[in-house]
Backbone as ProteinMPNN parsed JSONL, in Angstrom:
{"seq_chain_A": "XXXXXXXXXXXXXXXXXXXXXXXXXXXXXXXXXXXXXXXXXXXXXXXXXXXXXXXXXXXXXXXXXXXXXXXXXXXXXXXXXXXXXXXXXXXXXXXXXXXXXXXXXXXXXXXXXXXXXXXXXXXXXXXXXXXXXXXXXXXXXXXXXXXXXXXXXXXXXXXXX", "coords_chain_A": {"N_chain_A": [[28.966, 81.71, 47.235], [29.701, 84.18, 45.744], [32.35, 84.349, 47.103], [33.711, 82.315, 46.385], [34.114, 82.567, 43.6], [35.467, 85.073, 43.531], [38.204, 84.36, 44.814], [38.928, 82.224, 42.829], [39.233, 83.7, 40.684], [41.278, 85.455, 41.527], [43.204, 83.935, 42.196], [43.733, 82.724, 39.883], [43.807, 84.239, 38.277], [45.503, 85.435, 35.383], [46.972, 87.894, 34.678], [47.845, 88.188, 37.614], [49.285, 85.896, 38.007], [51.584, 86.943, 36.852], [52.338, 88.905, 38.187], [52.908, 88.113, 40.499], [54.872, 86.498, 40.034], [56.876, 88.046, 39.189], [57.156, 89.639, 41.729], [58.068, 87.533, 43.386], [60.42, 86.902, 42.169], [61.9, 89.709, 42.613], [61.854, 89.412, 45.04], [63.84, 87.339, 45.948], [66.015, 88.194, 44.336], [66.435, 90.635, 45.903], [67.292, 89.23, 48.212], [69.453, 88.31, 47.541], [71.589, 90.156, 47.504], [72.763, 90.576, 49.659], [75.099, 88.487, 49.228], [76.151, 89.633, 47.042], [78.198, 91.238, 47.989], [79.948, 89.987, 49.679], [83.344, 89.197, 50.095], [86.275, 88.321, 47.887], [87.873, 85.103, 47.824], [90.52, 85.357, 48.306], [90.997, 87.736, 50.017], [88.867, 87.093, 52.168], [90.473, 84.956, 52.904], [92.779, 86.153, 54.083], [92.133, 87.664, 55.899], [90.56, 86.294, 57.841], [92.848, 85.04, 58.907], [94.427, 86.854, 59.601], [92.568, 88.19, 61.604], [91.351, 85.838, 63.882], [89.486, 85.914, 65.759], [87.566, 87.67, 65.421], [84.231, 89.268, 65.599], [80.86, 89.604, 64.824], [80.786, 90.366, 62.329], [80.599, 91.938, 59.229], [80.484, 92.455, 56.043], [80.911, 94.931, 53.268], [80.58, 96.48, 50.221], [82.748, 99.262, 48.701], [83.031, 101.14, 46.133], [85.864, 100.227, 44.479], [86.733, 98.611, 46.501], [86.498, 96.032, 49.481], [84.691, 96.097, 52.301], [85.207, 95.627, 55.722], [83.477, 95.482, 58.681], [84.037, 94.858, 62.023], [84.154, 93.349, 65.463], [86.254, 93.188, 67.891], [88.216, 92.139, 71.005], [86.876, 94.069, 72.718], [87.443, 96.525, 70.853], [86.105, 98.435, 68.3], [86.366, 97.834, 64.385], [87.043, 99.085, 61.0], [87.775, 98.016, 58.133], [89.4, 98.411, 55.0], [90.043, 96.598, 52.037], [91.646, 96.123, 48.808], [90.804, 94.321, 45.955], [93.171, 92.657, 45.754], [93.741, 91.897, 48.207], [95.149, 93.489, 49.784], [95.551, 95.159, 52.555], [94.353, 98.509, 52.544], [93.187, 100.889, 53.922], [92.784, 101.338, 57.54], [90.369, 101.891, 60.228], [90.585, 101.912, 63.742], [88.475, 101.745, 66.577], [88.818, 102.808, 69.695], [89.615, 102.596, 73.256], [91.339, 104.604, 75.755], [93.046, 103.02, 77.068], [94.298, 101.49, 75.131], [95.965, 103.113, 73.768], [99.063, 103.485, 72.506], [101.986, 103.952, 74.633], [103.814, 106.258, 74.44], [102.143, 107.937, 72.821], [99.799, 108.28, 74.626], [101.333, 109.505, 76.955], [102.376, 111.901, 75.756], [99.81, 113.196, 75.189], [98.482, 113.489, 77.488], [100.446, 115.153, 78.799], [100.327, 117.658, 77.307], [97.576, 118.174, 77.43], [96.593, 118.422, 79.979], [94.041, 118.358, 82.188], [92.03, 117.484, 80.816], [89.877, 114.903, 79.891], [90.108, 111.959, 78.153], [87.969, 110.84, 76.114], [87.246, 109.147, 73.427], [89.208, 107.175, 71.193], [90.671, 106.892, 68.32], [92.354, 105.119, 65.864], [94.09, 105.318, 63.107], [95.41, 103.937, 59.764], [97.05, 103.632, 57.318], [98.887, 104.047, 54.004], [100.995, 105.829, 54.854], [101.336, 105.399, 57.223], [100.713, 104.922, 60.801], [98.477, 106.903, 62.737], [96.937, 108.855, 65.361], [93.604, 109.572, 66.271], [92.47, 111.726, 68.868], [89.879, 111.984, 70.917], [89.074, 114.663, 73.157], [87.402, 115.759, 76.083], [86.496, 118.631, 78.323], [85.144, 121.098, 80.907], [83.924, 122.9, 79.445], [84.259, 122.327, 76.575], [84.978, 120.276, 73.673], [87.55, 118.6, 72.354], [89.683, 117.829, 69.58], [92.361, 115.988, 68.995], [95.2, 115.313, 67.1], [97.993, 112.623, 66.795], [100.982, 111.401, 66.239], [102.678, 108.167, 66.047], [105.041, 108.419, 67.581], [104.379, 110.291, 69.105], [104.175, 113.086, 68.54], [101.892, 115.485, 69.163], [99.103, 117.472, 68.165], [96.64, 120.048, 67.519], [93.573, 119.64, 66.155], [90.893, 120.402, 65.928], [88.726, 122.431, 68.062], [85.629, 122.311, 69.988], [82.716, 124.162, 71.376], [80.832, 122.926, 74.247], [77.392, 122.78, 74.552], [75.647, 124.65, 76.898]], "CA_chain_A": [[29.45, 81.825, 46.25], [30.574, 85.185, 44.99], [33.509, 84.416, 47.503], [34.455, 81.303, 45.712], [34.566, 83.057, 42.287], [36.536, 86.124, 43.804], [39.113, 83.324, 44.964], [39.24, 81.603, 41.746], [39.764, 84.753, 39.922], [42.591, 86.058, 42.582], [44.314, 82.805, 42.203], [44.086, 81.818, 38.666], [44.117, 85.111, 36.6], [47.054, 85.512, 34.551], [47.973, 88.817, 35.079], [47.874, 88.136, 38.956], [50.32, 85.057, 37.927], [52.525, 87.601, 36.212], [52.728, 89.729, 39.173], [53.059, 87.016, 41.664], [56.414, 85.899, 39.579], [57.597, 89.404, 39.25], [57.211, 89.794, 43.048], [58.685, 86.293, 43.777], [61.507, 87.354, 41.82], [62.431, 90.634, 43.271], [62.387, 89.052, 46.862], [64.912, 86.155, 45.463], [67.222, 89.203, 43.948], [67.153, 91.438, 46.976], [67.66, 88.559, 49.451], [70.973, 87.715, 47.053], [72.233, 91.09, 46.948], [74.198, 90.579, 50.608], [76.09, 87.483, 48.843], [77.473, 90.284, 46.272], [79.008, 92.251, 48.978], [80.941, 89.247, 50.219], [84.747, 89.564, 49.296], [86.783, 86.981, 47.025], [88.361, 84.228, 48.602], [91.904, 85.747, 48.778], [90.584, 88.707, 50.749], [88.452, 86.191, 53.164], [91.44, 84.027, 53.823], [93.703, 86.841, 54.943], [90.992, 88.551, 57.013], [90.488, 85.045, 58.98], [93.98, 84.631, 59.194], [94.589, 88.117, 60.56], [91.678, 88.534, 62.674], [90.875, 85.107, 63.832], [88.611, 86.19, 67.038], [86.807, 88.553, 65.233], [82.822, 88.99, 66.223], [79.816, 90.732, 64.654], [81.517, 90.485, 61.168], [79.705, 92.78, 58.4], [81.199, 92.83, 54.652], [80.253, 95.897, 52.054], [81.573, 97.167, 49.124], [83.393, 100.712, 48.343], [83.699, 101.571, 44.774], [86.766, 99.071, 44.438], [87.288, 98.189, 47.919], [85.909, 95.362, 50.48], [85.115, 96.783, 53.456], [84.767, 94.837, 56.885], [83.348, 96.125, 60.042], [83.819, 93.837, 63.049], [84.444, 93.732, 67.013], [87.687, 92.154, 68.369], [88.796, 92.627, 71.711], [86.308, 95.679, 72.861], [87.493, 97.582, 69.576], [85.582, 98.28, 66.666], [87.403, 98.22, 63.264], [86.542, 99.081, 59.972], [89.186, 97.714, 57.437], [89.239, 98.407, 53.721], [90.907, 96.061, 51.21], [91.771, 96.104, 47.86], [90.552, 92.89, 45.685], [93.827, 91.407, 45.944], [93.797, 91.582, 49.594], [96.119, 94.322, 50.402], [94.871, 96.268, 53.397], [94.344, 100.116, 52.099], [92.843, 101.629, 55.062], [91.878, 101.018, 58.417], [90.236, 102.397, 61.375], [90.164, 101.15, 64.93], [87.818, 102.602, 67.498], [88.959, 101.729, 70.854], [89.829, 103.467, 74.419], [92.415, 105.139, 76.232], [94.118, 101.748, 77.391], [94.685, 100.87, 73.981], [96.898, 103.89, 73.212], [100.721, 103.354, 72.901], [102.194, 104.698, 75.968], [104.108, 107.384, 73.928], [100.915, 108.903, 72.774], [98.957, 108.732, 76.06], [102.122, 110.305, 77.599], [102.176, 113.299, 74.977], [98.506, 113.68, 75.008], [98.275, 113.827, 79.234], [101.431, 116.189, 79.019], [99.633, 118.644, 76.826], [96.313, 118.549, 77.762], [96.595, 117.945, 81.545], [93.0, 118.997, 82.569], [91.035, 117.018, 79.75], [89.356, 113.401, 79.9], [90.09, 111.361, 76.828], [86.922, 110.242, 75.581], [87.558, 107.806, 72.413], [90.303, 107.122, 70.109], [90.559, 106.426, 66.458], [93.329, 104.979, 65.089], [94.14, 105.133, 61.474], [95.982, 103.171, 59.371], [96.957, 103.868, 55.886], [99.858, 103.892, 53.669], [101.495, 106.795, 55.307], [101.681, 104.907, 58.693], [99.655, 104.781, 61.695], [98.186, 108.126, 63.384], [95.775, 108.481, 66.359], [92.547, 110.685, 66.4], [92.066, 111.609, 70.396], [88.784, 112.728, 71.429], [89.124, 115.049, 74.599], [86.721, 116.751, 76.778], [86.737, 119.524, 79.55], [83.906, 121.413, 81.234], [83.159, 123.744, 78.192], [84.657, 122.217, 75.204], [85.338, 119.067, 73.26], [88.73, 118.588, 71.807], [89.935, 116.628, 68.385], [93.713, 116.234, 69.091], [95.734, 114.422, 66.362], [98.955, 112.346, 67.142], [101.572, 110.096, 65.304], [102.865, 107.103, 66.805], [105.898, 109.056, 68.279], [103.911, 111.156, 70.415], [103.693, 114.558, 68.005], [100.447, 115.929, 68.981], [98.428, 118.785, 67.719], [94.722, 120.291, 67.995], [92.694, 119.486, 65.343], [89.759, 121.524, 66.418], [87.675, 122.302, 69.471], [84.09, 122.98, 70.105], [82.038, 124.49, 72.963], [79.627, 122.603, 74.588], [76.15, 123.346, 74.802], [75.232, 124.783, 78.257]], "C_chain_A": [[29.931, 82.821, 45.323], [32.227, 85.254, 46.032], [34.521, 83.533, 47.129], [34.664, 81.789, 44.605], [35.739, 84.053, 42.654], [37.895, 85.133, 44.046], [39.547, 82.507, 43.707], [39.9, 82.684, 40.796], [40.984, 85.373, 40.485], [43.649, 84.966, 42.376], [44.716, 82.389, 41.053], [44.241, 82.923, 37.608], [45.271, 85.611, 36.339], [47.777, 86.473, 34.735], [48.378, 89.052, 36.695], [49.314, 87.315, 39.076], [51.61, 86.087, 37.85], [53.108, 88.382, 37.345], [53.314, 89.167, 40.354], [54.698, 86.678, 41.066], [57.121, 87.1, 39.792], [58.268, 89.402, 40.67], [58.193, 88.438, 43.817], [60.423, 86.682, 43.173], [62.704, 88.408, 42.162], [62.86, 90.203, 44.991], [63.588, 87.955, 46.545], [66.254, 87.474, 45.377], [67.708, 89.906, 45.024], [67.61, 90.57, 47.943], [69.161, 87.861, 49.167], [72.167, 88.825, 47.381], [73.148, 91.039, 48.317], [75.018, 89.855, 50.122], [76.92, 88.487, 47.744], [78.553, 90.871, 46.968], [80.124, 91.29, 49.612], [82.408, 89.073, 49.161], [85.15, 88.081, 48.372], [87.391, 86.279, 48.166], [89.87, 84.484, 49.221], [91.819, 86.713, 50.016], [90.179, 87.638, 52.131], [89.655, 85.729, 53.831], [92.254, 84.961, 54.457], [92.893, 87.499, 55.906], [90.993, 87.394, 58.448], [91.644, 84.787, 59.461], [94.518, 85.708, 60.156], [93.809, 88.192, 61.91], [91.128, 87.334, 62.9], [89.62, 85.11, 65.237], [87.748, 87.012, 66.527], [85.265, 88.317, 65.419], [82.41, 89.773, 65.234], [80.554, 91.141, 63.331], [80.606, 91.209, 59.944], [80.707, 92.828, 56.988], [80.584, 93.844, 53.879], [81.334, 96.086, 51.196], [81.501, 98.461, 48.915], [83.502, 101.17, 47.161], [84.599, 100.211, 44.612], [87.315, 98.261, 45.419], [86.217, 97.071, 48.467], [86.258, 95.904, 51.59], [84.646, 95.975, 54.696], [84.336, 95.847, 58.119], [83.134, 94.796, 61.028], [84.164, 94.102, 64.302], [85.542, 92.531, 67.035], [88.294, 92.799, 69.796], [88.219, 94.053, 72.731], [86.912, 96.573, 71.89], [86.66, 97.495, 68.501], [86.591, 98.577, 65.635], [86.367, 98.462, 62.207], [87.67, 99.005, 58.682], [88.503, 97.84, 56.08], [90.318, 97.776, 52.887], [90.82, 96.091, 49.883], [91.278, 94.61, 47.148], [91.739, 91.867, 45.801], [94.174, 91.375, 47.082], [94.739, 92.193, 50.428], [95.23, 95.58, 51.342], [95.386, 97.756, 53.179], [94.28, 101.003, 53.237], [92.4, 100.799, 56.238], [91.604, 102.193, 59.642], [89.683, 101.631, 62.505], [89.621, 102.067, 65.94], [87.953, 102.242, 69.029], [89.095, 102.891, 72.156], [90.956, 103.979, 74.72], [93.538, 104.465, 76.603], [94.866, 101.508, 76.374], [95.814, 101.543, 73.256], [98.653, 103.569, 73.4], [100.989, 104.421, 73.737], [103.004, 106.11, 75.46], [103.327, 108.29, 73.318], [100.345, 108.974, 74.051], [99.916, 109.536, 76.903], [102.098, 111.936, 76.973], [100.769, 113.788, 75.136], [98.164, 114.325, 76.568], [99.053, 114.742, 79.549], [100.575, 117.316, 78.544], [98.391, 119.08, 76.963], [95.818, 117.872, 79.107], [95.178, 117.817, 82.136], [92.103, 118.315, 81.846], [91.105, 115.3, 79.811], [89.348, 112.916, 78.689], [88.761, 110.515, 76.826], [86.528, 109.042, 74.551], [88.795, 108.245, 71.651], [89.967, 106.336, 69.132], [92.106, 106.184, 65.939], [93.351, 104.841, 63.646], [95.343, 105.004, 60.789], [96.09, 103.282, 57.985], [98.424, 103.583, 55.455], [101.355, 104.646, 54.127], [101.99, 105.998, 56.892], [100.394, 104.987, 59.429], [99.625, 106.098, 62.665], [97.003, 107.708, 64.186], [95.157, 109.929, 66.114], [91.872, 110.696, 67.993], [91.137, 112.586, 70.567], [88.998, 113.503, 72.817], [88.007, 115.748, 75.044], [87.038, 117.302, 78.035], [85.049, 119.797, 79.988], [82.956, 122.275, 80.366], [83.211, 123.394, 77.048], [85.301, 120.551, 74.858], [86.871, 119.446, 72.466], [89.126, 117.464, 70.682], [91.54, 116.944, 68.392], [94.521, 114.997, 68.07], [97.224, 114.08, 67.043], [99.685, 111.103, 66.23], [102.105, 109.383, 66.687], [104.181, 107.618, 68.08], [105.731, 110.039, 69.119], [104.01, 113.042, 69.777], [102.303, 114.666, 67.964], [100.342, 117.473, 68.602], [97.076, 119.046, 67.493], [94.67, 120.305, 66.587], [91.611, 120.521, 64.74], [89.06, 121.27, 67.515], [86.508, 123.045, 69.33], [83.512, 123.17, 71.416], [81.067, 123.782, 72.968], [78.505, 122.968, 74.628], [75.915, 123.559, 76.254], [73.859, 124.31, 78.56]], "O_chain_A": [[30.487, 82.512, 44.27], [33.108, 86.064, 45.743], [35.73, 83.659, 47.322], [35.801, 81.434, 44.294], [36.853, 83.897, 42.154], [38.728, 85.319, 43.159], [40.723, 82.144, 43.715], [40.98, 82.495, 40.237], [41.746, 85.849, 39.643], [44.855, 85.208, 42.407], [45.779, 81.785, 40.913], [44.638, 82.761, 36.454], [45.967, 86.212, 37.158], [48.986, 86.361, 34.941], [49.127, 89.975, 37.015], [50.246, 87.658, 39.803], [52.518, 86.037, 38.68], [54.331, 88.496, 37.43], [54.122, 89.749, 41.077], [55.624, 86.659, 41.877], [58.011, 87.108, 40.643], [59.47, 89.239, 40.881], [58.935, 88.643, 44.778], [61.415, 86.669, 43.902], [63.918, 88.223, 42.084], [63.753, 90.544, 45.767], [64.4, 88.038, 47.466], [67.179, 87.605, 46.179], [68.905, 89.986, 45.299], [68.443, 91.086, 48.689], [69.853, 87.202, 49.943], [73.358, 88.539, 47.498], [74.3, 91.447, 48.171], [76.134, 90.3, 50.393], [78.114, 88.283, 47.527], [79.696, 90.962, 46.519], [81.157, 91.806, 50.037], [82.486, 88.895, 47.946], [84.458, 87.069, 48.257], [87.433, 86.756, 49.3], [90.318, 84.007, 50.264], [92.545, 86.485, 50.984], [91.02, 87.402, 52.999], [89.924, 85.968, 55.008], [92.543, 84.604, 55.599], [93.519, 87.855, 56.904], [91.307, 87.602, 59.619], [91.628, 84.241, 60.565], [94.963, 85.475, 61.281], [94.31, 88.243, 63.033], [90.134, 87.25, 62.179], [88.985, 84.081, 65.471], [86.853, 87.21, 67.348], [84.936, 87.131, 65.401], [83.176, 90.564, 64.684], [80.933, 92.311, 63.271], [79.536, 90.601, 59.932], [81.8, 93.371, 57.148], [79.384, 93.587, 53.775], [82.547, 95.93, 51.335], [80.392, 98.994, 48.898], [84.483, 101.913, 47.167], [83.999, 99.136, 44.624], [88.176, 97.396, 45.259], [85.09, 97.124, 47.975], [87.381, 96.192, 52.005], [83.469, 95.63, 54.599], [84.937, 96.894, 58.358], [82.286, 93.92, 60.854], [84.57, 95.256, 64.43], [85.637, 91.446, 66.462], [88.827, 93.907, 69.733], [88.961, 94.842, 73.316], [86.822, 97.725, 72.316], [86.551, 96.466, 67.834], [87.515, 99.369, 65.822], [85.171, 98.192, 62.323], [88.33, 100.0, 58.381], [87.332, 97.502, 55.904], [91.446, 98.269, 52.93], [89.63, 96.086, 49.565], [91.402, 93.658, 47.918], [91.587, 90.65, 45.911], [95.184, 90.682, 47.206], [95.144, 91.732, 51.495], [94.545, 96.526, 50.954], [96.497, 98.168, 53.512], [95.192, 101.784, 53.51], [91.767, 99.755, 56.088], [92.365, 103.116, 59.931], [88.689, 100.907, 62.455], [90.223, 103.112, 66.186], [87.195, 101.408, 69.523], [88.659, 104.025, 71.96], [91.801, 103.826, 73.838], [94.689, 104.901, 76.576], [96.068, 101.302, 76.542], [96.512, 100.988, 72.407], [99.231, 103.473, 74.482], [100.463, 105.533, 73.695], [102.784, 107.101, 76.156], [103.731, 109.45, 73.231], [100.532, 110.069, 74.581], [99.356, 110.336, 77.653], [101.846, 112.938, 77.641], [100.673, 115.012, 75.219], [97.68, 115.441, 76.751], [98.716, 115.394, 80.537], [100.056, 117.984, 79.439], [98.062, 120.23, 76.674], [94.923, 117.04, 79.256], [95.189, 116.787, 82.809], [90.989, 118.558, 82.312], [92.126, 114.613, 79.784], [88.507, 113.434, 77.955], [88.63, 109.551, 77.58], [85.688, 108.176, 74.794], [89.251, 109.383, 71.534], [89.202, 105.373, 69.075], [92.874, 107.109, 65.674], [92.488, 104.158, 63.095], [96.289, 105.751, 61.039], [95.064, 102.979, 57.376], [99.188, 103.013, 56.234], [102.484, 104.231, 53.868], [103.064, 106.236, 57.444], [99.278, 105.09, 58.919], [100.629, 106.365, 63.325], [96.27, 106.738, 63.997], [95.726, 110.994, 65.875], [90.985, 109.915, 68.338], [91.362, 113.789, 70.436], [89.108, 112.701, 73.744], [87.567, 116.502, 74.176], [87.737, 116.677, 78.834], [84.065, 119.137, 79.656], [81.733, 122.391, 80.443], [82.419, 123.895, 76.25], [85.928, 119.846, 75.648], [87.129, 120.586, 72.078], [88.882, 116.28, 70.915], [91.976, 117.977, 67.885], [94.374, 113.813, 68.373], [97.747, 114.948, 67.743], [99.118, 110.152, 65.692], [102.04, 109.752, 67.86], [104.181, 107.213, 69.243], [106.609, 110.604, 69.772], [103.919, 114.017, 70.523], [101.571, 114.177, 67.102], [101.177, 118.372, 68.698], [96.356, 118.078, 67.251], [95.512, 120.851, 65.873], [91.491, 121.138, 63.682], [88.782, 120.146, 67.932], [86.355, 124.113, 68.738], [83.764, 122.471, 72.397], [80.311, 123.752, 71.997], [78.651, 124.164, 74.883], [75.993, 122.528, 76.923], [73.418, 124.387, 79.707]]}, "name": "protein", "num_of_chains": 1, "seq": "XXXXXXXXXXXXXXXXXXXXXXXXXXXXXXXXXXXXXXXXXXXXXXXXXXXXXXXXXXXXXXXXXXXXXXXXXXXXXXXXXXXXXXXXXXXXXXXXXXXXXXXXXXXXXXXXXXXXXXXXXXXXXXXXXXXXXXXXXXXXXXXXXXXXXXXXXXXXXXXXX"}
């Protein structure tokens, strides 16, 4: 008998109904947050036209920009669009084989005994630049390069032994 009374109180108590409504509203609101990060139609149309084979697409917002992260052709991308659909900034994480020949030759010439671990292609209003992560037995090297092959050391770090 006590169990039935407890169920009646738990199910029909007015304060619990308010809590239940607030909980359901919070769940619905939180589930809709990802919809707010979706870009407008112009940005989405331009993205789909430019990257028709993109996979694992995820949209977020960063201030006044729509940011998309995705994978295409074994490269990972992160691109910032403004609300008009203009590509403002992009990062492409790729390997040695995706480097332009001029950049690859310049890096290999200047850093002969180092191995290329990874490449980040940076595109913005100033143009395209590359950050190349190199390593040898003792150090990590971060090297920057322009498209024309102007290479410079950004920093180096000792590896832990």
